[in-house]
Coordinates of C-alpha atoms and ligand atoms in Angstrom, one line a residue:
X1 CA -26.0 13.2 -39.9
X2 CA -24.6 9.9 -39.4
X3 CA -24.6 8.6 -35.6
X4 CA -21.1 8.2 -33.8
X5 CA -20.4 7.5 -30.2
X6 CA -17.1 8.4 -28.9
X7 CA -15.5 7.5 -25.3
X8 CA -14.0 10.2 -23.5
X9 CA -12.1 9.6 -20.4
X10 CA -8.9 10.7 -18.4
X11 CA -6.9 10.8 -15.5
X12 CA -4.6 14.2 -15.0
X13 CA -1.9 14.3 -12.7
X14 CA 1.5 15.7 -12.8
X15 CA 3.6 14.0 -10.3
X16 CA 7.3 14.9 -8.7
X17 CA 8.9 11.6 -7.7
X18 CA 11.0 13.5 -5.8
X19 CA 7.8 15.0 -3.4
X20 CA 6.9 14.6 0.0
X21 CA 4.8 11.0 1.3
X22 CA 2.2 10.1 -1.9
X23 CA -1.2 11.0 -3.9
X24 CA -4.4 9.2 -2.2
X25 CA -7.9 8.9 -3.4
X26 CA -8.5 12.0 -1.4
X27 CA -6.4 14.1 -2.6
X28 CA -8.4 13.2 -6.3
X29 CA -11.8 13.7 -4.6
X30 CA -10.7 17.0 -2.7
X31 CA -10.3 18.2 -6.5
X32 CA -12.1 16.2 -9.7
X33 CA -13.5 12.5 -9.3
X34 CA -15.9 12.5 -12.4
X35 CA -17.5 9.3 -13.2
X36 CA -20.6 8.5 -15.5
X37 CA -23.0 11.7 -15.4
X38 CA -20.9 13.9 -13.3
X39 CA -18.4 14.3 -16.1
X40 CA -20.9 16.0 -18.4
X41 CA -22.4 18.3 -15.6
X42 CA -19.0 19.1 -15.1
X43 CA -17.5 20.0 -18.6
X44 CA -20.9 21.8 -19.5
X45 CA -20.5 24.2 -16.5
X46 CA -17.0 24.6 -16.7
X47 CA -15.8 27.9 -16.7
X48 CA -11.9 28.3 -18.2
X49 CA -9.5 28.4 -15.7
X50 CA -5.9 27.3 -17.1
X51 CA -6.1 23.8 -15.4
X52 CA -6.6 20.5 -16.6
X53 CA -10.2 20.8 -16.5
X54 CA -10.4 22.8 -19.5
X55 CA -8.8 19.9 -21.5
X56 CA -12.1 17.5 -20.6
X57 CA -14.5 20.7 -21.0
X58 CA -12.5 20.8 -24.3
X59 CA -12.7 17.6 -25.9
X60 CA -16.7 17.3 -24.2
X61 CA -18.1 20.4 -25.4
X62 CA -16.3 20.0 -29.0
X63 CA -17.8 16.2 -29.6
X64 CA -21.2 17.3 -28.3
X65 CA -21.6 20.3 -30.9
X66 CA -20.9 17.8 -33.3
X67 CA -23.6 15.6 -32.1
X68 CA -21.2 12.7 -31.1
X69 CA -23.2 10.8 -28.4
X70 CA -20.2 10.7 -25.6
X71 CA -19.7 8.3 -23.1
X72 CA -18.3 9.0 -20.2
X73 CA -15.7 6.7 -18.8
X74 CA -14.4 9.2 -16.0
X75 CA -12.3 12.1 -15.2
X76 CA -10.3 12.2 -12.6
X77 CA -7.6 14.8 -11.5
X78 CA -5.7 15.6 -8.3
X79 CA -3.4 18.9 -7.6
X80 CA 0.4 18.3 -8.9
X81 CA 1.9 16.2 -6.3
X82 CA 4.1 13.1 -5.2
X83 CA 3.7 9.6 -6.4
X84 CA 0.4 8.2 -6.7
X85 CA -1.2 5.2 -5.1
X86 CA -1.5 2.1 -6.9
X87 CA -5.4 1.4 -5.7
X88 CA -6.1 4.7 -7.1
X89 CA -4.7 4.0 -10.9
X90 CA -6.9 0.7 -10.7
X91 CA -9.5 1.3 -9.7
X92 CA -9.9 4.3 -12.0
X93 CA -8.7 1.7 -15.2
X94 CA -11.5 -1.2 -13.6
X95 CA -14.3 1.4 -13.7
X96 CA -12.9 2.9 -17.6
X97 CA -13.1 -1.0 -18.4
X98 CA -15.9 -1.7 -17.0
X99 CA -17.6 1.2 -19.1
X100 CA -15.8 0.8 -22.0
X101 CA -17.1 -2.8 -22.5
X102 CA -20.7 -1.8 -21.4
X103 CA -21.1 0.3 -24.2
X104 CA -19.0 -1.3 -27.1
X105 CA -18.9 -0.2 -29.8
X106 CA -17.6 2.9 -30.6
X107 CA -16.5 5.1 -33.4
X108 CA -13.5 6.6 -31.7
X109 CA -12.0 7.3 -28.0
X110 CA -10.5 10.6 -27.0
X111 CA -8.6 10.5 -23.9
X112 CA -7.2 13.8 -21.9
X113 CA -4.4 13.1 -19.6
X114 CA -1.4 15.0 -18.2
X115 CA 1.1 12.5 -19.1
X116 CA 3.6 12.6 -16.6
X117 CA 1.9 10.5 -13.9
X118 CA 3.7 8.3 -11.6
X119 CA 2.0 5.7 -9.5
X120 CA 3.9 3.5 -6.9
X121 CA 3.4 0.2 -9.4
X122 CA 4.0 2.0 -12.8
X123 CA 5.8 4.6 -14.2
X124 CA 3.5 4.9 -17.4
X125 CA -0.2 5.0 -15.9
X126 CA -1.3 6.7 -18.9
X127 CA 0.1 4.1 -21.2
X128 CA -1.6 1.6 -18.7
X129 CA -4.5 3.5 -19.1
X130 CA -4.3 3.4 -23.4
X131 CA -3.7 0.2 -23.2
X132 CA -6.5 -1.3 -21.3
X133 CA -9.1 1.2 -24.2
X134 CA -7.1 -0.2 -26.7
X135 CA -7.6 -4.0 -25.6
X136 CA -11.5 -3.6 -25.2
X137 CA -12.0 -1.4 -28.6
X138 CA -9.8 -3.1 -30.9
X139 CA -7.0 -2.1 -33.2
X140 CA -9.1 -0.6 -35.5
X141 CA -10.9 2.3 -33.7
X142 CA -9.0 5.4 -33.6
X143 CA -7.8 6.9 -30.0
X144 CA -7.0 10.1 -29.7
X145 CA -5.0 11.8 -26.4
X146 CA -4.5 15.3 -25.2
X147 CA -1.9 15.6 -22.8
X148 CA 0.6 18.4 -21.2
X149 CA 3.6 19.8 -22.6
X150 CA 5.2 18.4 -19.9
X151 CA 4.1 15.1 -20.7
X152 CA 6.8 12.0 -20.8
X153 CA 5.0 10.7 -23.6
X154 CA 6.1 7.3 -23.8
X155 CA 7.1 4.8 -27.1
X156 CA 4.0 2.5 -25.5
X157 CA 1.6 5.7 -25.6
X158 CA 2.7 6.5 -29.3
X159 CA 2.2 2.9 -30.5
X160 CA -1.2 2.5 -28.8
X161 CA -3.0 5.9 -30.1
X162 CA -3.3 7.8 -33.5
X163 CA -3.0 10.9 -32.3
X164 CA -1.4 12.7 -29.3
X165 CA -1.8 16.2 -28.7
X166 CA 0.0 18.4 -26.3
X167 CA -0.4 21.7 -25.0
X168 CA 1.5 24.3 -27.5
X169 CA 1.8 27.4 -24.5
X170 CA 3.7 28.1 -21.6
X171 CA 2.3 29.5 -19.3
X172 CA -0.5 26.5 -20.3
X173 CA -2.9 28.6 -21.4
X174 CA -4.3 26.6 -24.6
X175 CA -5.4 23.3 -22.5
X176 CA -9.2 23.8 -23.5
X177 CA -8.0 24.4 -26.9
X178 CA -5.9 21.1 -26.6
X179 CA -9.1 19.5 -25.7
X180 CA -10.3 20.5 -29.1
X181 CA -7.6 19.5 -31.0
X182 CA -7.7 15.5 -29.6
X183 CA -11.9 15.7 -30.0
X184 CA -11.6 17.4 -34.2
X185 CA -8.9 15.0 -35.2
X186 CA -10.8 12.3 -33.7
X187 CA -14.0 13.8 -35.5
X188 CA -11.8 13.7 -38.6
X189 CA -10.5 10.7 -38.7
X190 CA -13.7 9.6 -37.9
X191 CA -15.4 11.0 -41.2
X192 CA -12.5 10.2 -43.4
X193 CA -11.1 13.6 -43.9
X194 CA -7.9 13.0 -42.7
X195 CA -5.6 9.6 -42.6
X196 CA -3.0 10.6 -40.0
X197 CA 0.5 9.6 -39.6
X198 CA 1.6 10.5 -36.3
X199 CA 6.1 10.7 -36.6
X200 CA 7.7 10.4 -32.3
X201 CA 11.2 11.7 -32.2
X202 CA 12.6 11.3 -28.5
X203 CA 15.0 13.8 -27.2
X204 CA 17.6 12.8 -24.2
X205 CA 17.0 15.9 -22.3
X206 CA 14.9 17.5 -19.2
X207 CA 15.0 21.2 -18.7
X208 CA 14.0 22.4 -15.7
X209 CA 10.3 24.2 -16.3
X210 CA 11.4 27.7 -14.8
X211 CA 13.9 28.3 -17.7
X212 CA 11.5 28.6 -20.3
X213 CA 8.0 29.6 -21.9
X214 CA 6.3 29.4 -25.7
X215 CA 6.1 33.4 -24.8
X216 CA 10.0 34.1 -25.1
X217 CA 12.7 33.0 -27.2
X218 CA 14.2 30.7 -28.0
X219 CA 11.2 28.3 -27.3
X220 CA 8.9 30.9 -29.0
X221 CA 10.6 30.7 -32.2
X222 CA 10.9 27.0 -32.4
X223 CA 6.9 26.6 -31.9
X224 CA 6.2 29.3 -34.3
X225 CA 8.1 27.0 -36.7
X226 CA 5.4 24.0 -35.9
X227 CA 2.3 26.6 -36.2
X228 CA 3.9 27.7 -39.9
X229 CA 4.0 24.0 -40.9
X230 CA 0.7 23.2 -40.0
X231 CA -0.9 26.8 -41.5
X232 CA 1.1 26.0 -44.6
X233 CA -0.8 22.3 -44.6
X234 CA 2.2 20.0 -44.3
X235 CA 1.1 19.2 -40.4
X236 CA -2.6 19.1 -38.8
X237 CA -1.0 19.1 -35.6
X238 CA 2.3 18.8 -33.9
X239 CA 3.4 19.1 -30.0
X240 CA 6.8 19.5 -28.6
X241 CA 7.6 17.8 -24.7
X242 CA 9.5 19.2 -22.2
X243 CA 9.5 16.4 -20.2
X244 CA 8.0 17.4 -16.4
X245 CA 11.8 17.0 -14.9
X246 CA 11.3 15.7 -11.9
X247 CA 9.8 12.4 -12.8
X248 CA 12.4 9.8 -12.1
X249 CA 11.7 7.0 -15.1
X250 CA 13.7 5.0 -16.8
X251 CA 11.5 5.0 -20.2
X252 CA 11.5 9.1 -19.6
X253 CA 12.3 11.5 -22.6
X254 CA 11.6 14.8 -23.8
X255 CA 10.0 14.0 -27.2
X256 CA 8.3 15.9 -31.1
X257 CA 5.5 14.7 -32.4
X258 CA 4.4 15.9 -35.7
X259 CA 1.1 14.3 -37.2
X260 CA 0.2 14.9 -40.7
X261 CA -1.1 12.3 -44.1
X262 CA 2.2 12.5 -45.5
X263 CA 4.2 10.3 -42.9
X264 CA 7.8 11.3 -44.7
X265 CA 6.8 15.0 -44.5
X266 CA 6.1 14.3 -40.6
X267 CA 9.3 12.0 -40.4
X268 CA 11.4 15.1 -41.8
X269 CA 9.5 17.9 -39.0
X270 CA 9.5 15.8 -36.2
X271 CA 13.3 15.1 -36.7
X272 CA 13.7 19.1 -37.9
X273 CA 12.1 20.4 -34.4
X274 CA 13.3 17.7 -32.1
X275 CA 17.4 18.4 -33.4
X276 CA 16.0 22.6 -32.9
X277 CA 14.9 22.0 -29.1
X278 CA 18.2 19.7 -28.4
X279 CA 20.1 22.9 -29.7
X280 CA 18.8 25.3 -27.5
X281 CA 18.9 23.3 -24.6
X282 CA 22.2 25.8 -23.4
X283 CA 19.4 28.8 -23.9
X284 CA 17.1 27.4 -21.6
X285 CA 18.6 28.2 -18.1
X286 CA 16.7 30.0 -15.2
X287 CA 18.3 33.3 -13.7
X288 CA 18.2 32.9 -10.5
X289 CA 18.2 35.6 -7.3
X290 CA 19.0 35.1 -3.7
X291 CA 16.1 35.5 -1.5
X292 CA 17.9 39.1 0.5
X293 CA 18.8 40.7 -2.8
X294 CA 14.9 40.3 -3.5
X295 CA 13.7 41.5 -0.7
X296 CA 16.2 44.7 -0.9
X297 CA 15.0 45.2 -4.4
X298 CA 11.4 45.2 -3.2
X299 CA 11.9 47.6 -0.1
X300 CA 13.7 49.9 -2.2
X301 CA 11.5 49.9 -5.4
X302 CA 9.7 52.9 -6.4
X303 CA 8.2 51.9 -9.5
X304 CA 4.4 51.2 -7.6
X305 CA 4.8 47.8 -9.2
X306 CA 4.6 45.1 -6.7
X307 CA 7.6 42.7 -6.9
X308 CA 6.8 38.8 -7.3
X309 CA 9.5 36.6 -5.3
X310 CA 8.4 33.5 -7.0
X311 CA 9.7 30.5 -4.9
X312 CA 9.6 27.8 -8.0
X313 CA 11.5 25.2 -6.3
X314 CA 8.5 25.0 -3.9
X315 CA 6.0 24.8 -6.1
X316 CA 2.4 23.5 -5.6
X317 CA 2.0 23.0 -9.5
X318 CA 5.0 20.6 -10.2
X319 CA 4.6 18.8 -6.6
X320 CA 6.5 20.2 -3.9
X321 CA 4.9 20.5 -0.3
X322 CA 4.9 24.7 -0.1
X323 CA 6.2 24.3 3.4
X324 CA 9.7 26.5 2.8
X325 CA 10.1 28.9 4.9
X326 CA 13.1 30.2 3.8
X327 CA 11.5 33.6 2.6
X328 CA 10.2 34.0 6.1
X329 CA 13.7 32.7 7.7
X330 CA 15.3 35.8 5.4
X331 CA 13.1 38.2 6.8
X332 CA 13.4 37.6 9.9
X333 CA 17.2 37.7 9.9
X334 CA 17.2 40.6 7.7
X335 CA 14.7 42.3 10.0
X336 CA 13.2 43.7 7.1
X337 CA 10.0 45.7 7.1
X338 CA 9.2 44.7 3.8
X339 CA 5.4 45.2 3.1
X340 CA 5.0 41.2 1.9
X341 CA 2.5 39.1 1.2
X342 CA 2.9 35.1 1.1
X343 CA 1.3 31.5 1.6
X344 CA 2.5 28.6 3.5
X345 CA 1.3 25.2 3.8
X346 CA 1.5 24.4 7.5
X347 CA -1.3 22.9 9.2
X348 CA 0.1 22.4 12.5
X349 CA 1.0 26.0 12.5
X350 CA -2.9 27.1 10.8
X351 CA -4.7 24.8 13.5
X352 CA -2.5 26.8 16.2
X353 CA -3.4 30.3 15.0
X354 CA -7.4 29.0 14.7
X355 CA -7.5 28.0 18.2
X356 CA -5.5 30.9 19.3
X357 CA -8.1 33.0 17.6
X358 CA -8.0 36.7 15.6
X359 CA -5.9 39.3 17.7
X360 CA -4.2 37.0 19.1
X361 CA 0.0 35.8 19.1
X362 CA 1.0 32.5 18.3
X363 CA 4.7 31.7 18.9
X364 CA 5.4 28.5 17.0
X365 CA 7.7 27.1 14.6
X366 CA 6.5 27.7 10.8
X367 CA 7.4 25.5 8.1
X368 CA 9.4 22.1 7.4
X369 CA 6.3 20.3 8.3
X370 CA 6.1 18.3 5.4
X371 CA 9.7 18.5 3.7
X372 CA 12.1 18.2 6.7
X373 CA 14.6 16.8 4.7
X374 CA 15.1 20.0 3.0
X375 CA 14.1 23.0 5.3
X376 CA 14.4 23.9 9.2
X377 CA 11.9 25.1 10.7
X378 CA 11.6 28.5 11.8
X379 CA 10.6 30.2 15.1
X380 CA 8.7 32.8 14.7
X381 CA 6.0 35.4 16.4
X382 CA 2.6 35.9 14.6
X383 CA -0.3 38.0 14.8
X384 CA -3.5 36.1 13.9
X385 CA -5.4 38.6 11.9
X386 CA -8.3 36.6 10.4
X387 CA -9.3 32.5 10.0
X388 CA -11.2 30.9 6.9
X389 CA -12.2 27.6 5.8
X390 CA -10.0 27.9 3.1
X391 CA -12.4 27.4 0.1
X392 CA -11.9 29.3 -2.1
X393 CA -14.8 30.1 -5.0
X394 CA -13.0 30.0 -8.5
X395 CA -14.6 30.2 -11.9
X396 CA -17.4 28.2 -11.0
X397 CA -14.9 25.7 -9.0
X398 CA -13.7 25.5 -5.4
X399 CA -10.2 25.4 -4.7
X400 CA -9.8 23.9 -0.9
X401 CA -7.1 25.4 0.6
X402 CA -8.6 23.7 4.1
X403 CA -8.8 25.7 7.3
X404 CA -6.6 28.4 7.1
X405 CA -5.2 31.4 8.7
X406 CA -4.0 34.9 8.4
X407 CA -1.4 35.8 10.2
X408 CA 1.3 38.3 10.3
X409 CA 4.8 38.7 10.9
X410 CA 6.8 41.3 11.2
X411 CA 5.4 43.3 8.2
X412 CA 4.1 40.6 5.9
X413 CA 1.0 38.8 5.8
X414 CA 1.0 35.0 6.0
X415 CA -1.9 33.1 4.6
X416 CA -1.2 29.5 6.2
X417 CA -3.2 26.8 4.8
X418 CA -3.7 23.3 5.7
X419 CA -3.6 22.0 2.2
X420 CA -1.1 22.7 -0.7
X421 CA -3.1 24.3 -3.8
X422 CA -2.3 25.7 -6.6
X423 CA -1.3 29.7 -5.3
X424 CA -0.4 31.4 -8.7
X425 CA -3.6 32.8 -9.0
X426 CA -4.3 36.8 -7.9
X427 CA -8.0 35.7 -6.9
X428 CA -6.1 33.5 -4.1
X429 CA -5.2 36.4 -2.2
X430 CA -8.3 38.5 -2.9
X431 CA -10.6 35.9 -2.0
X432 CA -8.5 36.1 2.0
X433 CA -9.0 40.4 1.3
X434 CA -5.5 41.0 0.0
X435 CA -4.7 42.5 -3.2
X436 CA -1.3 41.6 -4.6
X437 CA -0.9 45.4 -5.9
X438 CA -1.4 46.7 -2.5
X439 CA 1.9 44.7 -1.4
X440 CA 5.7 45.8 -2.0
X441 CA 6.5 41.8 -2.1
X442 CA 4.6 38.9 -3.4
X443 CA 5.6 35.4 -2.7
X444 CA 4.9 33.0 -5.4
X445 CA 5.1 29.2 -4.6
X446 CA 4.3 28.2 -8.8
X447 CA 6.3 27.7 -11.9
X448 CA 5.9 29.7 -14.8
X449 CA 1.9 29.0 -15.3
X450 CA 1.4 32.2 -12.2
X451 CA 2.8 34.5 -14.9
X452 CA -0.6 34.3 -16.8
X453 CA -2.0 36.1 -14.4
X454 CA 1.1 38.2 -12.4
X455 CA 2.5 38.8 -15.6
X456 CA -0.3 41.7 -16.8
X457 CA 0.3 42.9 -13.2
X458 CA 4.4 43.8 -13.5
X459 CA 7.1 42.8 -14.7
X460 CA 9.2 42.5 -11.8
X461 CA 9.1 38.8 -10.8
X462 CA 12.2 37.8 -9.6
X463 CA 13.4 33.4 -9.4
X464 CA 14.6 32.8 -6.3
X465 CA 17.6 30.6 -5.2
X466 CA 15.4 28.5 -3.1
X467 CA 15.7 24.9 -1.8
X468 CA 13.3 22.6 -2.9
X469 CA 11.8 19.5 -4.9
X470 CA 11.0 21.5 -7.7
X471 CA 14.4 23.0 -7.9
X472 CA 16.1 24.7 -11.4
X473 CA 19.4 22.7 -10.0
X474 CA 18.5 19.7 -11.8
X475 CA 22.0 17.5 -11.0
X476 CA 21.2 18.1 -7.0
X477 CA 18.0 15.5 -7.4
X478 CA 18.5 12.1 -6.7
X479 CA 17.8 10.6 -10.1
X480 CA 17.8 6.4 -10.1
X481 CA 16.2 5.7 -12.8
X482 CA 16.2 8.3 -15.7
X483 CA 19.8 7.5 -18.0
X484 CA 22.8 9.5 -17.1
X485 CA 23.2 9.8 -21.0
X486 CA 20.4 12.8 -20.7
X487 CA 21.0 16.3 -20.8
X488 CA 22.2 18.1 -18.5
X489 CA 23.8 14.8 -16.7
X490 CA 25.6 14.3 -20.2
X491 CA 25.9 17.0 -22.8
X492 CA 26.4 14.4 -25.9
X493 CA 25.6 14.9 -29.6
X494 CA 22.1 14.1 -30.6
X495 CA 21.0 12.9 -33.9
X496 CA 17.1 12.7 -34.0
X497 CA 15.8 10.0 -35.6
X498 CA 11.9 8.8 -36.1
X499 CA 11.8 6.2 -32.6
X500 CA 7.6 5.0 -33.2
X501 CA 5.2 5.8 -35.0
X502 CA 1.1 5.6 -34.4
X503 CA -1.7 3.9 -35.0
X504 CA -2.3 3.9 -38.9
X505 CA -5.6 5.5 -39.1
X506 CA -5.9 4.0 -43.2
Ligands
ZN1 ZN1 2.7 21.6 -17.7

């Protein structure tokens, strides 16, 4: 077999310009810094686990079992969160330089990314990051990128690669096969076997996340539309962007890309889907709940299912704080003996309880530490019940939700944290001894990934008409940058048309 060496590198963030403060180098290291070596140790003992781990364990494992020798030029990934720092961005692009040019040449370079990153000197890291790979390997080797389907894939990103893949399922539950797809077309283009045309149609509209998913209509239908294509040959891959709408860029879109040899036949799809997704964009609207009417459906439900109050707008996977307490505030006024079961970021309130000790009452105020521009604290009386360090074991990773404590109020148990992780996961709760069943009332802080795993468990998960950065109420965010001529700012006609194409892999 003929010898090829590949670079594989990324850096994964999703960030909400509209979040609390900004993403240091520790919030990277509390979750994946991956240079040299410890990239490979990590992608070979990966376990799946819906995150954007799977995506490097993805492209890794698929270039190794075709005995590509890989070089590692870094992974690095930090929970969703607010802008990131510059020093952070550089140094990560020095160190993928410096690599890159110690180990010239290569065959090809995969790259998975989340593609709507942020940082406080650019509003395209990952096109900085394509960019500097593109510089040291040249025009002619082919770079391939897997990103999020909440990418903002950028004209600069398109221009600069030959491929770009995105995830195809929401709830993202395909990123390690995503991984595969940027590592085989790579592989392919590699070996001849394919010369890929790679069409970019952008699309002047954000959604916000919690009104859709691949797994309903009419979202389903349009992606099952871009599978056919690609089954029937016309397409080896194609990826359709909601833009993550909370980043505040001017060079921001919602995009299609469809990638195939013919570049007409990708020309004509790419334009097909993208003028589909721009027509549906009245479908895609979130049905909201207020908080009380929740919490009187749960008391009153007989069904045995547990009801999921799922507090998007404060949601640790598209970059808000997790320090709303208007859930608590509601139960409090409603003096509501709801059986309930919820997590809040608060580490002055955590530290409290710890030093108060189990048994014990803390009277404090809960909440608003982080975000008091949108929430009020609230006072509150609460039983300590049990204290953790807040690591939590998770398919062969640790999430660190930092010293934490359990506490309870009135009839619902708190888990307060000192960090914000991501809390859509059922083994959250059962790694503190609560099972989500056992409750009348879960809250949720997540968008739609948490119904991977809550949706097997019932069916009654209710949006909330919460406050918060992550909020459905797009026009209430204080947008500078992105063009008012976007949907929903605007609702304008919209005729797609091809606006870059890739790399020519000829
Ligand atoms: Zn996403």
């Amino acid at each position: 077999m003929l010898h090829i060496k590949i670079l594989l590198a990324g850096l994964h963030q999703e960030v909400n310009t509209f979040g609390p403060g900004t993403t240091t180098l520790d919030d990277y290291k509390r979750k994946q810094y991956l240079l040299g070596e410890d990239m490979f140790t990590f992608a070979k003992s990966h376990v799946r686990c819906n995150e954007g781990a799977d995506g490097i364990a993805g492209c890794y494992l698929t270039l190794a079992e075709a005995g590509a020798e890989v070089i590692s030029g870094g992974f690095i990934s930090a929970q969703p969160g607010s802008i990131i720092e510059q020093s952070v961005v550089d140094d990560y692009i020095a160190h993928l330089k410096a690599v890159a040019k110690a180990n010239m040449p290569y065959d090809g370079v995969v790259l998975f990314m989340h593609g709507a990153a942020q940082s406080l000197g650019s509003d395209d890291p990952e096109g900085d990051i394509i960019e500097a790979v593109r510089e040291i390997v040249g025009d002619d080797t082919p770079i391939t990128v897997g990103l999020d389907l909440h990418a903002n894939v950028t004209r600069r990103m398109v221009e600069l690669s030959n491929t770009i893949s995105l995830y195809q399922r929401y709830p993202h539950v395909d990123i390690w096969e995503t991984g595969e797809r940027a590592a085989r077309l790579c592989l392919d283009i590699i070996a001849g076997k394919i010369h890929p045309k790679m069409a970019y149609v952008q699309i002047p509209m954000i959604i916000a996340a919690s009104s859709y998913s691949t797994e309903t209509e009419p979202f389903k239908s349009l992606m099952q539309k871009g599978h056919e294509y690609v089954a029937a040959g016309k397409l080896y891959d194609f990826s359709v962007s909601q833009m993550q709408p909370w980043l505040d860029v001017a060079d921001g879109y919602s995009s299609v890309i469809a990638v195939g040899e013919d570049a007409d036949e990708a020309a004509r799809i790419a334009k097909e889907l993208a003028a589909d997704l721009y027509g549906m964009r009245h479908e895609f609207v979130t049905e909201l709940t207020d908080v009380d009417e929740i919490i009187h459906i749960a008391e009153k439900n007989e069904s045995g299912k547990v009801v999921v109050l799922n507090d998007f707008a404060d949601s640790s996977n598209a970059g808000s704080a997790g320090d709303s307490p208007e859930v608590i505030e509601r139960i409090l006024a409603l003096e509501s003996d709801v059986r309930g079961l919820m997590y809040m970021n608060d580490k002055p309130f955590a530290l409290a309880c710890r030093e108060a000790g189990v048994g014990n009452t803390v009277e404090g105020l809960l909440g608003a530490t982080i975000s008091p521009n949108l929430y009020t604290p609230v006072k509150v009386t609460a039983t300590v019940k049990a204290v953790f360090d807040g690591v939590m074991p998770y398919k062969g990773m640790w999430v660190d939700f930092g010293p934490s404590a359990v506490v309870k109020i009135r009839n619902t148990v708190v888990l307060v944290t000192t960090q914000h992780r991501y809390n859509g996961l059922l083994e959250l709760y059962r790694a503190f001894g609560y099972n989500p069943s056992d409750f009348e009332m879960v809250v949720v802080k997540a968008c739609t990934s948490f119904r991977a795993f809550y949706g097997p468990l019932t069916d009654l998960i209710y949006p909330a008409a919460t406050k918060g950065a992550a909020t459905a109420n797009l026009l209430s965010l204080p947008f500078k940058k992105l063009p008012k001529s976007f949907y929903p700012f605007e609702d304008n006609a919209f005729t797609p048309k091809v606006d870059a194409w890739g790399r020519s892999s000829d």
